[in-house]
mmCIF file of C-alpha atoms in Angstrom:
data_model
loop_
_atom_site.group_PDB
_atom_site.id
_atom_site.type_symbol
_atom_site.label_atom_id
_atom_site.label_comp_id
_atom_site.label_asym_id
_atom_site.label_seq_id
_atom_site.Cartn_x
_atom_site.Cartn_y
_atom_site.Cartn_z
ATOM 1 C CA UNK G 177 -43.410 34.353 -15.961
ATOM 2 C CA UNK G 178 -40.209 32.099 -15.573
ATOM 3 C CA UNK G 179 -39.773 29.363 -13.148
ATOM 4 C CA UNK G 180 -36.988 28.262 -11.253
ATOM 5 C CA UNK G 181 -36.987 25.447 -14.475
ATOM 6 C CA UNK G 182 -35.610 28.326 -16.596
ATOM 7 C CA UNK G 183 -32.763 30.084 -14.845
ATOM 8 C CA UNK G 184 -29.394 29.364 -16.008
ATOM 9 C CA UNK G 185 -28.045 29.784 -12.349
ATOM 10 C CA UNK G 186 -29.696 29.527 -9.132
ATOM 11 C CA UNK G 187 -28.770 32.353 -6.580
ATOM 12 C CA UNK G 188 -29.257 32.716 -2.911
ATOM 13 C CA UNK G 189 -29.295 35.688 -0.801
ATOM 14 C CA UNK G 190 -27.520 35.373 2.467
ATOM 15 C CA UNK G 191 -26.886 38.344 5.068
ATOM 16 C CA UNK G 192 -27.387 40.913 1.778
ATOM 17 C CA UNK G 193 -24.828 38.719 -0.595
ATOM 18 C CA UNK G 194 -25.366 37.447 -3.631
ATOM 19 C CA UNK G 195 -24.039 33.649 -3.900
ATOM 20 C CA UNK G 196 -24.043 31.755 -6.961
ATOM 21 C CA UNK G 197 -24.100 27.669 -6.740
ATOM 22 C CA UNK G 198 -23.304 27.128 -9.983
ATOM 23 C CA UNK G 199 -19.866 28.090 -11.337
ATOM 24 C CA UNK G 200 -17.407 26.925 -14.752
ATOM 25 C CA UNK G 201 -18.664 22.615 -15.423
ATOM 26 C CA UNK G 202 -16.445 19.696 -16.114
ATOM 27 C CA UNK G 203 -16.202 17.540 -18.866
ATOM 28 C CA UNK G 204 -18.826 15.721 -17.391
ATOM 29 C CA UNK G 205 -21.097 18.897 -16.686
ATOM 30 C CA UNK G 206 -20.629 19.161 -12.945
ATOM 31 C CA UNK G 207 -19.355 22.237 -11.511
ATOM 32 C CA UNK G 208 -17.326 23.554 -8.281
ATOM 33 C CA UNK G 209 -19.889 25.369 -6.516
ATOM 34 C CA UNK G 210 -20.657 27.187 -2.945
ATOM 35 C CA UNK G 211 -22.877 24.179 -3.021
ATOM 36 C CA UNK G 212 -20.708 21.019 -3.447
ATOM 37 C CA UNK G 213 -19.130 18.768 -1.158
ATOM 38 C CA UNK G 214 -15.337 18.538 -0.674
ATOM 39 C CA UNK G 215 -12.842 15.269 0.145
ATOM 40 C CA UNK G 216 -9.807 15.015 0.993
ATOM 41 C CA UNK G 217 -8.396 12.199 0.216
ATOM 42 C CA UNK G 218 -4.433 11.128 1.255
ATOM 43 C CA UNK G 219 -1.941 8.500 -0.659
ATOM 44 C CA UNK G 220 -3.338 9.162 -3.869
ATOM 45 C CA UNK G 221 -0.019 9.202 -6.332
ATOM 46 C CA UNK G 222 -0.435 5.897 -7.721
ATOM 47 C CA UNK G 223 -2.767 5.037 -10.499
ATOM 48 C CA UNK G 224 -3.306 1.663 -9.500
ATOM 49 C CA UNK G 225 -3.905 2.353 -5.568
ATOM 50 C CA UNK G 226 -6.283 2.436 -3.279
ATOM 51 C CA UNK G 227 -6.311 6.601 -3.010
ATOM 52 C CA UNK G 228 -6.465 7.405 -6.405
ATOM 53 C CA UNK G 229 -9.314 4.700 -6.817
ATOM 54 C CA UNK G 230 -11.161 6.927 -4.180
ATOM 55 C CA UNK G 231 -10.450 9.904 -5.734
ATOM 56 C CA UNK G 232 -11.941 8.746 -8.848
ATOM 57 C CA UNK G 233 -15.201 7.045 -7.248
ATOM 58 C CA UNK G 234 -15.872 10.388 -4.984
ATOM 59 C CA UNK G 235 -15.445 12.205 -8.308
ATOM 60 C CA UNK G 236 -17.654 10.155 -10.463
ATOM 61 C CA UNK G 237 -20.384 10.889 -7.492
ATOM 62 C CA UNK G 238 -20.011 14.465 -7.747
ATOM 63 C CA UNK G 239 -17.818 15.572 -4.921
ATOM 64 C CA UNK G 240 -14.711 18.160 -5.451
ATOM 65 C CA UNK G 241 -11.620 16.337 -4.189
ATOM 66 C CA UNK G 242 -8.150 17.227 -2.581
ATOM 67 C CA UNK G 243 -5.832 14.627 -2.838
ATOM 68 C CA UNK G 244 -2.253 14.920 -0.527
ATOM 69 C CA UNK G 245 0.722 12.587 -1.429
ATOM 70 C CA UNK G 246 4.490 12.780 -0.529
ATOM 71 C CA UNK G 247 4.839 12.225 -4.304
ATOM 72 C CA UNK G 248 3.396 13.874 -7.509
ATOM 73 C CA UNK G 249 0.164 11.977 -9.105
ATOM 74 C CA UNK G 250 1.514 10.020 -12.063
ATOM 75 C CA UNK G 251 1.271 11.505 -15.230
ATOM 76 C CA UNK G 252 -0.780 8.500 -16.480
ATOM 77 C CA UNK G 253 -3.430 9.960 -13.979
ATOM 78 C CA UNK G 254 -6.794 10.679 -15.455
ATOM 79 C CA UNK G 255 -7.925 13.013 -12.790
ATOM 80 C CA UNK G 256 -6.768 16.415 -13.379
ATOM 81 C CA UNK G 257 -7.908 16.210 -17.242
ATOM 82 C CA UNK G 258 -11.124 14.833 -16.430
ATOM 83 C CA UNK G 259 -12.219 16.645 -13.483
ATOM 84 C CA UNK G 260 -10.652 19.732 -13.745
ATOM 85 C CA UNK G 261 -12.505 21.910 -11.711
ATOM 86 C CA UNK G 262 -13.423 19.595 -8.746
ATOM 87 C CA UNK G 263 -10.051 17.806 -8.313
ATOM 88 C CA UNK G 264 -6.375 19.725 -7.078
ATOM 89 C CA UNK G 265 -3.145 17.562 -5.784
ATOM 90 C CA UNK G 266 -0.780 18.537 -3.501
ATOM 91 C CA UNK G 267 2.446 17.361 -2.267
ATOM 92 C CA UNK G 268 3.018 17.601 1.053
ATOM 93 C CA UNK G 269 4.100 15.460 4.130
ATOM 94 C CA UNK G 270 1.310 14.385 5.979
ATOM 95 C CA UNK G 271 2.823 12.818 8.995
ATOM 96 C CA UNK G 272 4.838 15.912 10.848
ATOM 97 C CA UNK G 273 4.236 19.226 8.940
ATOM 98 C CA UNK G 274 1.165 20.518 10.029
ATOM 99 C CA UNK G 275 1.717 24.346 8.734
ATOM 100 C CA UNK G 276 2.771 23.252 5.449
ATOM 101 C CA UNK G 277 -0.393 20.583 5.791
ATOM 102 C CA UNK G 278 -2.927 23.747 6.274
ATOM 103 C CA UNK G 279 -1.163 26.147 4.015
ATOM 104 C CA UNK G 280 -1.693 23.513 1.058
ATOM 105 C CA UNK G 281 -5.250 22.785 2.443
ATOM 106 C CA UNK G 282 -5.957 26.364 2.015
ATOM 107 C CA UNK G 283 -4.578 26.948 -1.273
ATOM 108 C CA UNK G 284 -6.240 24.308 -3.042
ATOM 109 C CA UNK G 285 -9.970 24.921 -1.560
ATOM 110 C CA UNK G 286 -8.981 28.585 -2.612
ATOM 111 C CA UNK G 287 -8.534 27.325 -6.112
ATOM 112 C CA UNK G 288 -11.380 25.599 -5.727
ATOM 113 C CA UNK G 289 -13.457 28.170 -4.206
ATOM 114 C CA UNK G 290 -14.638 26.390 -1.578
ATOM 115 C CA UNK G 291 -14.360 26.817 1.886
ATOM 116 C CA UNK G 292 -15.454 23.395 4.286
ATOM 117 C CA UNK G 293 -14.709 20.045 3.999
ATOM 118 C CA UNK G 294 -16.970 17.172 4.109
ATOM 119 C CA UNK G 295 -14.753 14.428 3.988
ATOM 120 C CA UNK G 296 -11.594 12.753 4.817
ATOM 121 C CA UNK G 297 -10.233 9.574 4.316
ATOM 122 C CA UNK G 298 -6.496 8.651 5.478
ATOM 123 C CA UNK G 299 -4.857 6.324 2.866
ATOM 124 C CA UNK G 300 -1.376 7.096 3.116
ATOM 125 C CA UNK G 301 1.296 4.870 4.667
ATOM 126 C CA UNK G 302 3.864 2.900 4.006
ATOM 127 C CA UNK G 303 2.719 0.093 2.221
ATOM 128 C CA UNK G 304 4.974 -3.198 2.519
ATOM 129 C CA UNK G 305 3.772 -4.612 6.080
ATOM 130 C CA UNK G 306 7.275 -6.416 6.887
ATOM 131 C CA UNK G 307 9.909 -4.641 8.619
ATOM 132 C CA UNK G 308 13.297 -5.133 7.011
ATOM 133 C CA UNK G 309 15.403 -7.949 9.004
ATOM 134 C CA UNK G 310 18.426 -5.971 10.540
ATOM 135 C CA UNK G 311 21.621 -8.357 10.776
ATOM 136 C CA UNK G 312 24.239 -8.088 13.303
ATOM 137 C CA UNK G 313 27.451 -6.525 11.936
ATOM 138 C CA UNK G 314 30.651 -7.928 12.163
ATOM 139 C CA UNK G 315 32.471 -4.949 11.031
ATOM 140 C CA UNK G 316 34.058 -3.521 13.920
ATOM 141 C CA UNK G 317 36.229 -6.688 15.692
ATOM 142 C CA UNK G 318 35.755 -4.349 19.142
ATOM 143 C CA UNK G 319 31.749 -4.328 19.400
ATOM 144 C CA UNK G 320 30.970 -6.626 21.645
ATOM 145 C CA UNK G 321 27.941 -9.065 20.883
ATOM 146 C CA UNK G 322 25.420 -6.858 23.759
ATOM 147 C CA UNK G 323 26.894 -3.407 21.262
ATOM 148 C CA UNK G 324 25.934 -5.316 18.074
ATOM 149 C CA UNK G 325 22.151 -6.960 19.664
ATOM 150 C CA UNK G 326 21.736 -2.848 21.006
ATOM 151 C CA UNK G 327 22.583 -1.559 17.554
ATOM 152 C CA UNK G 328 19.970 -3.890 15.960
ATOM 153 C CA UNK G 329 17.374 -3.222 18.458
ATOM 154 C CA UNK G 330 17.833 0.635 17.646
ATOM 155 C CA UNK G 331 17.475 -0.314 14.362
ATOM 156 C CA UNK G 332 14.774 -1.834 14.323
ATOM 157 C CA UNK G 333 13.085 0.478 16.767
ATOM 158 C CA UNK G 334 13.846 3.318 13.745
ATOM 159 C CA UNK G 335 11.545 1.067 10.958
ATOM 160 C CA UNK G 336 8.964 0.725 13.806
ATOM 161 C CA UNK G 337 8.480 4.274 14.399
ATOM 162 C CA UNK G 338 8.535 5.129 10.464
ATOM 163 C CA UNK G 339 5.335 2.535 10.764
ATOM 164 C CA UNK G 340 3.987 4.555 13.320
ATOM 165 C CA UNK G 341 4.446 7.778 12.053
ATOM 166 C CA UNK G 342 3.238 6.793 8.284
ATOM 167 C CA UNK G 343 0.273 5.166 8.660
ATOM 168 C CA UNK G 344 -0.893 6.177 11.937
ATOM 169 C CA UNK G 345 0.081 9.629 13.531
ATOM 170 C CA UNK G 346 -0.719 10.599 9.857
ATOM 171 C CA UNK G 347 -4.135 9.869 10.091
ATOM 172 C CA UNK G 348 -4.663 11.929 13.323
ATOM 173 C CA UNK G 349 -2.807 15.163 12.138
ATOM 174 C CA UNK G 350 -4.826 15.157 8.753
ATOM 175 C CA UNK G 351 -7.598 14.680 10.972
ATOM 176 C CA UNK G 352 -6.648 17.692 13.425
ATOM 177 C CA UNK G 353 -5.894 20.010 10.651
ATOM 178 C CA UNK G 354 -9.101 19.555 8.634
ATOM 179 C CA UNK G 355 -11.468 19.225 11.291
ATOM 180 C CA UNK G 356 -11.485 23.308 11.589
ATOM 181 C CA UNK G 357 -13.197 23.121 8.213
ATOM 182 C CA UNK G 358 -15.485 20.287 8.975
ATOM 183 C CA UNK G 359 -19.851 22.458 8.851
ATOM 184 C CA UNK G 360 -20.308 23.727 12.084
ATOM 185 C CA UNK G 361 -23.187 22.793 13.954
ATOM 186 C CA UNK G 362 -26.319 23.471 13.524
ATOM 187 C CA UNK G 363 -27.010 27.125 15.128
ATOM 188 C CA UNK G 364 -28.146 26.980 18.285
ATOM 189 C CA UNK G 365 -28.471 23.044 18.949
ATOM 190 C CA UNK G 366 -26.422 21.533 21.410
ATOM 191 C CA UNK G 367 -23.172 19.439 19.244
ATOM 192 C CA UNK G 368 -24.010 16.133 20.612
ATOM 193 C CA UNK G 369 -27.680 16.557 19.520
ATOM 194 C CA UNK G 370 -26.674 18.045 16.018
ATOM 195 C CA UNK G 371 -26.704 15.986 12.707
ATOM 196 C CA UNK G 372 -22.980 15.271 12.166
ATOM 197 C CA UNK G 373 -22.134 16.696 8.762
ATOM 198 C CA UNK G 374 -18.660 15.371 8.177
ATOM 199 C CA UNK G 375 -17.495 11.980 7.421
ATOM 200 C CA UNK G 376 -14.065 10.385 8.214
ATOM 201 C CA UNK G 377 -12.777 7.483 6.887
ATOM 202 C CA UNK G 378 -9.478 5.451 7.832
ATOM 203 C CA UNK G 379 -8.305 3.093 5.867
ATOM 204 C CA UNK G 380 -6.802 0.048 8.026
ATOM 205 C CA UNK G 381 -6.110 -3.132 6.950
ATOM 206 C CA UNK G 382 -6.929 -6.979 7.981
ATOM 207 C CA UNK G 383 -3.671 -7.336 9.464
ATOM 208 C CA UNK G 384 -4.512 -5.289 12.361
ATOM 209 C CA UNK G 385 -6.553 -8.760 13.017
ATOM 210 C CA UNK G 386 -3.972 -11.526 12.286
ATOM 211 C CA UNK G 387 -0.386 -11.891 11.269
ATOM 212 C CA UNK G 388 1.592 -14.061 8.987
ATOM 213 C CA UNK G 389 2.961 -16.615 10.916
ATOM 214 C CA UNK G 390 6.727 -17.263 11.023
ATOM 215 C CA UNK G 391 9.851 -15.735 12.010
ATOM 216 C CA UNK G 392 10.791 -14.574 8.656
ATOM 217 C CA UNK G 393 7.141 -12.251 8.870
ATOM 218 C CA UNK G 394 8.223 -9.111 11.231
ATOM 219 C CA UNK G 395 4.994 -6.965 10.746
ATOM 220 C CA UNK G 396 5.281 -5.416 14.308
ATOM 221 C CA UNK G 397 5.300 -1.933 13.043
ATOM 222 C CA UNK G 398 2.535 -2.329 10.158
ATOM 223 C CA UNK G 399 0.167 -3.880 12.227
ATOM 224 C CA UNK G 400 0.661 -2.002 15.028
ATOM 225 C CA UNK G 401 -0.338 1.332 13.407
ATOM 226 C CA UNK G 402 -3.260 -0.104 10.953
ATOM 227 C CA UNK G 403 -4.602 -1.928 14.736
ATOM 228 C CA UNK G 404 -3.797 1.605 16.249
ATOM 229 C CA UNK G 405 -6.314 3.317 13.786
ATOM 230 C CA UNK G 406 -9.299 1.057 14.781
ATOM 231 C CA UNK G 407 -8.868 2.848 18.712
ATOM 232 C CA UNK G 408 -8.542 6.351 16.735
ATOM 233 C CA UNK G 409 -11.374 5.556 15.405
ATOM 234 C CA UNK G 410 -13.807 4.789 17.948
ATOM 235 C CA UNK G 411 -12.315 7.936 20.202
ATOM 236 C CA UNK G 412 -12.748 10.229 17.470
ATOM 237 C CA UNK G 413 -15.863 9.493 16.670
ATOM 238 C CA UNK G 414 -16.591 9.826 20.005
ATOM 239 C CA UNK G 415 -14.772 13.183 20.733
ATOM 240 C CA UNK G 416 -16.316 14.575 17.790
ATOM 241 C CA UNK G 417 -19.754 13.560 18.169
ATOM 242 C CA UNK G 418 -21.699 16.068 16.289
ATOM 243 C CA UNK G 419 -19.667 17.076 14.701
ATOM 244 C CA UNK G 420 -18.160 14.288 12.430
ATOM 245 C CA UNK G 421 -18.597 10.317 11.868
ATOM 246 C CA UNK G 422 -15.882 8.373 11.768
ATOM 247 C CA UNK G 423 -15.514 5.094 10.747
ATOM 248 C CA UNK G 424 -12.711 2.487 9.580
ATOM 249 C CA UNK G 425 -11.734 0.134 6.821
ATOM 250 C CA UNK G 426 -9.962 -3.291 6.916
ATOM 251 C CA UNK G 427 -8.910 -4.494 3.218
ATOM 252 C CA UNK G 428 -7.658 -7.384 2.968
ATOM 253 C CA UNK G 429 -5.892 -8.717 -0.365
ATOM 254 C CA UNK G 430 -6.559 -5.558 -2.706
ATOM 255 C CA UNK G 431 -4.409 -6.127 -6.112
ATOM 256 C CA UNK G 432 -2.802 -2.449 -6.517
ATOM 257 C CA UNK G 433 -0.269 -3.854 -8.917
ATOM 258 C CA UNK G 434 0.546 -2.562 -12.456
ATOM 259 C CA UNK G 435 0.806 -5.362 -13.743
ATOM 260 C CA UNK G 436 1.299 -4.017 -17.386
ATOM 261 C CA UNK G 437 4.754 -2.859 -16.205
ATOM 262 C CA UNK G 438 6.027 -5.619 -14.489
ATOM 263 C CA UNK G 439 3.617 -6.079 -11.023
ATOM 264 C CA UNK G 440 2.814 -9.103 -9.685
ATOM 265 C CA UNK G 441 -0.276 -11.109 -11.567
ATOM 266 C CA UNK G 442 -1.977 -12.392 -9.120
ATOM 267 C CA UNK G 443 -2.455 -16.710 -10.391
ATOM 268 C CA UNK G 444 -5.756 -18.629 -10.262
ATOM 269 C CA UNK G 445 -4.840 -19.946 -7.020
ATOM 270 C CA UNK G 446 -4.372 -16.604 -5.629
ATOM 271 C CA UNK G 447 -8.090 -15.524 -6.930
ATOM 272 C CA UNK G 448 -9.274 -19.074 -5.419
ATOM 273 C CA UNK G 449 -7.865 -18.766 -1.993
ATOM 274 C CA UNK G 450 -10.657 -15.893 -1.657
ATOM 275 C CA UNK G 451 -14.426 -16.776 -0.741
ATOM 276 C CA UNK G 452 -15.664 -14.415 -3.452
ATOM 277 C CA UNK G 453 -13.458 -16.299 -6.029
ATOM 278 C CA UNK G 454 -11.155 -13.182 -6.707
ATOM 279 C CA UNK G 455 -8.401 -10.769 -4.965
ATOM 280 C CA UNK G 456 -10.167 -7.545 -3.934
ATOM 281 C CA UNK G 457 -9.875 -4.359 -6.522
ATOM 282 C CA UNK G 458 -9.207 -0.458 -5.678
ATOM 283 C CA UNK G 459 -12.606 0.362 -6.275
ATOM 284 C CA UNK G 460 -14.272 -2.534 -3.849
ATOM 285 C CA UNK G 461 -12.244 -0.305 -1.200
ATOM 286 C CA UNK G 462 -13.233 2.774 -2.965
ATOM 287 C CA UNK G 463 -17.412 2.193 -3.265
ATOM 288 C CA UNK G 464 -17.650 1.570 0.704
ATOM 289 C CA UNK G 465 -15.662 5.197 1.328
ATOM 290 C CA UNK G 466 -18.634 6.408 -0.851
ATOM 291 C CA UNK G 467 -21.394 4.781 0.790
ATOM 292 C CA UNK G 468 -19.949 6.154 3.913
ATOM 293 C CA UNK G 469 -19.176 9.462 2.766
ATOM 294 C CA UNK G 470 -23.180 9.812 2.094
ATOM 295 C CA UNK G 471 -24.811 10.658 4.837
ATOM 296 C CA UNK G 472 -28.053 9.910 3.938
ATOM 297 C CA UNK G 473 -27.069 6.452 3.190
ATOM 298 C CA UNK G 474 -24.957 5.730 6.123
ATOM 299 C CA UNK G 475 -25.640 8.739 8.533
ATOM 300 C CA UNK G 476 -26.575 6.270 11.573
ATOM 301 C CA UNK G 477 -23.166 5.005 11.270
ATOM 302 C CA UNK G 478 -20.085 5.860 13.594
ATOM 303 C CA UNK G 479 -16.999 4.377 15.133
ATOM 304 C CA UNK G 480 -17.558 1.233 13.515
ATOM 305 C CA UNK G 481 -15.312 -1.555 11.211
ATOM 306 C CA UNK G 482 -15.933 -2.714 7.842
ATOM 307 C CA UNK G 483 -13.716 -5.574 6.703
ATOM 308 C CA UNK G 484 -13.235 -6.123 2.908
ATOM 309 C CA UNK G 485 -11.594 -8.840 2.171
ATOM 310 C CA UNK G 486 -13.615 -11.517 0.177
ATOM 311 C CA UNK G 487 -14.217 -13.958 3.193
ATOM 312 C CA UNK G 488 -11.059 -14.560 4.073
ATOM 313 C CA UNK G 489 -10.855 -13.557 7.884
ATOM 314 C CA UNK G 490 -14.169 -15.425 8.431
ATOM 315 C CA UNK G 491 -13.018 -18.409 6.676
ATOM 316 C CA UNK G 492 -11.888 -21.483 8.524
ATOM 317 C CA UNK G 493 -8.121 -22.531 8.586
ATOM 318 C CA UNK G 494 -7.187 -26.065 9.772
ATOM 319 C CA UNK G 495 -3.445 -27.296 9.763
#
């Protein structure tokens, strides 16, 4: 008589259909299945950032990811050769398209063969936190000095929006448009008493805390939005209660440079400067997103902040 111990595949009947969990494996023997849990994952193009390091950690844990970038992934990504049944890209805007947003959605977890998502964590955003310095023009001898301070300000308020728009209206339409694929309740228990079975994770920074200080630092716009998605986050994860945690993250100094083709290497005193003795990597960021991705590791957490940063915003400063 055979036991469960020696069937190739494991099948379920539901409602009269046969569904198998187990489908085509990996190279590292894990399969897309009925059965597996989906991410989505944004900013993900760059080898040495924060997204792709998430990618790669949610991968190595077994998950099938989606990863959305304005960009293509680099073709020095590892990703689609190594996982190429759990992991699709897409390019796609992620800030003001949402039809485009769900039609890609939909294609990829159709590739996948898949159908709910488990996951998200918003990454993408424009990266460099200072807003460009806009000068006063002296080009046109009949603009008064009010014309030329107006035509900066408008300026100015352009790069602020982009900030806004970016890194935090971004968040809340990836949000929106993969929440209708988030596990439904439980059937037949209230949502707010229900387990929640989705997981989303922002990805904030530390200078949603504190600012550089100095007038040659304009970070208005950057921490603006990374502050904005610490509110999102506590009203999402109330508004969704049941149905989804959400929770934020605060890096601090990650180093996301390549530095073998010509990024900054980060000195000594750079490394020293940080309580932990070194800059943060892209998979410090990267192993917290999986802890709180699990939920039986961190399913009594919601609406909360983690700060990683190696000490630094707990760390004394005195002039």
């Amino acid at each position: 008589m055979h036991t469960l111990a020696h069937l190739t595949s494991i099948y379920i009947v539901v409602s009269g259909c046969l569904l198998s969990l187990l489908t085509t494996r990996d190279a590292n023997g894990i399969s897309a299945s009925k059965a597996m849990k989906l991410a989505v994952v944004t900013g993900i193009a760059r080898c040495t950032g924060i997204g792709h390091a998430i990618c790669d950690v949610l991968l190595e844990g077994g998950l099938a990811v989606i990863g959305l970038d304005l960009n293509p992934l680099y073709d020095s990504s590892w990703l689609p050769t190594k996982y190429p049944h759990r992991f699709r890209s897409r390019m796609c805007r992620v800030d003001s398209d949402p039809i485009t947003l769900h039609q890609q959605l939909k294609s990829a977890l159709d590739e996948l063969g898949l159908t709910e998502i488990n996951v998200v964590v918003n990454n993408a955003g424009l990266s460099n936190p200072y807003m460009p310095e806009k000068a006063i023009g002296h080009t046109d001898n009949s603009e008064t000095a009010e014309e030329q301070a107006l035509s900066r300000l408008n300026a100015r308020l352009e790069d602020y929006d982009k900030y806004i728009q970016n890194n935090l209206r971004s968040a809340f339409l990836v949000t929106e448009v993969c929440r209708q694929y988030f596990p439904p309740p439980y059937p037949g228990v209230t949502p707010l008493l229900s387990k929640p079975s989705a997981s989303v994770i922002h990805i904030s920074s530390t200078r949603a805390l504190a600012s550089e200080f100095g007038p040659s630092y304009s970070q208005e716009g950057y921490a603006s939005a990374k502050a904005g998605l610490i509110g999102l986050t506590h009203s999402q994860g109330q508004s969704m209660a049941g149905l989804a945690r959400v929770n934020v993250i605060l890096p601090g100094w990650i180093d996301t440079e390549d530095s073998c083709n010509g990024g900054y290497v980060p000195s000594n005193e750079d490394h020293g400067w940080h309580t932990t003795g070194r800059i943060g990597k892209p998979r410090d960021v990267a192993h917290l997103v999986a802890f709180l991705a699990d939920d039986e590791k961190s399913g009594f957490i919601t609406c909360q902040e983690f700060t990683v940063d190696g000490g630094v915003t707990k760390r004394m400063h005195y002039p």
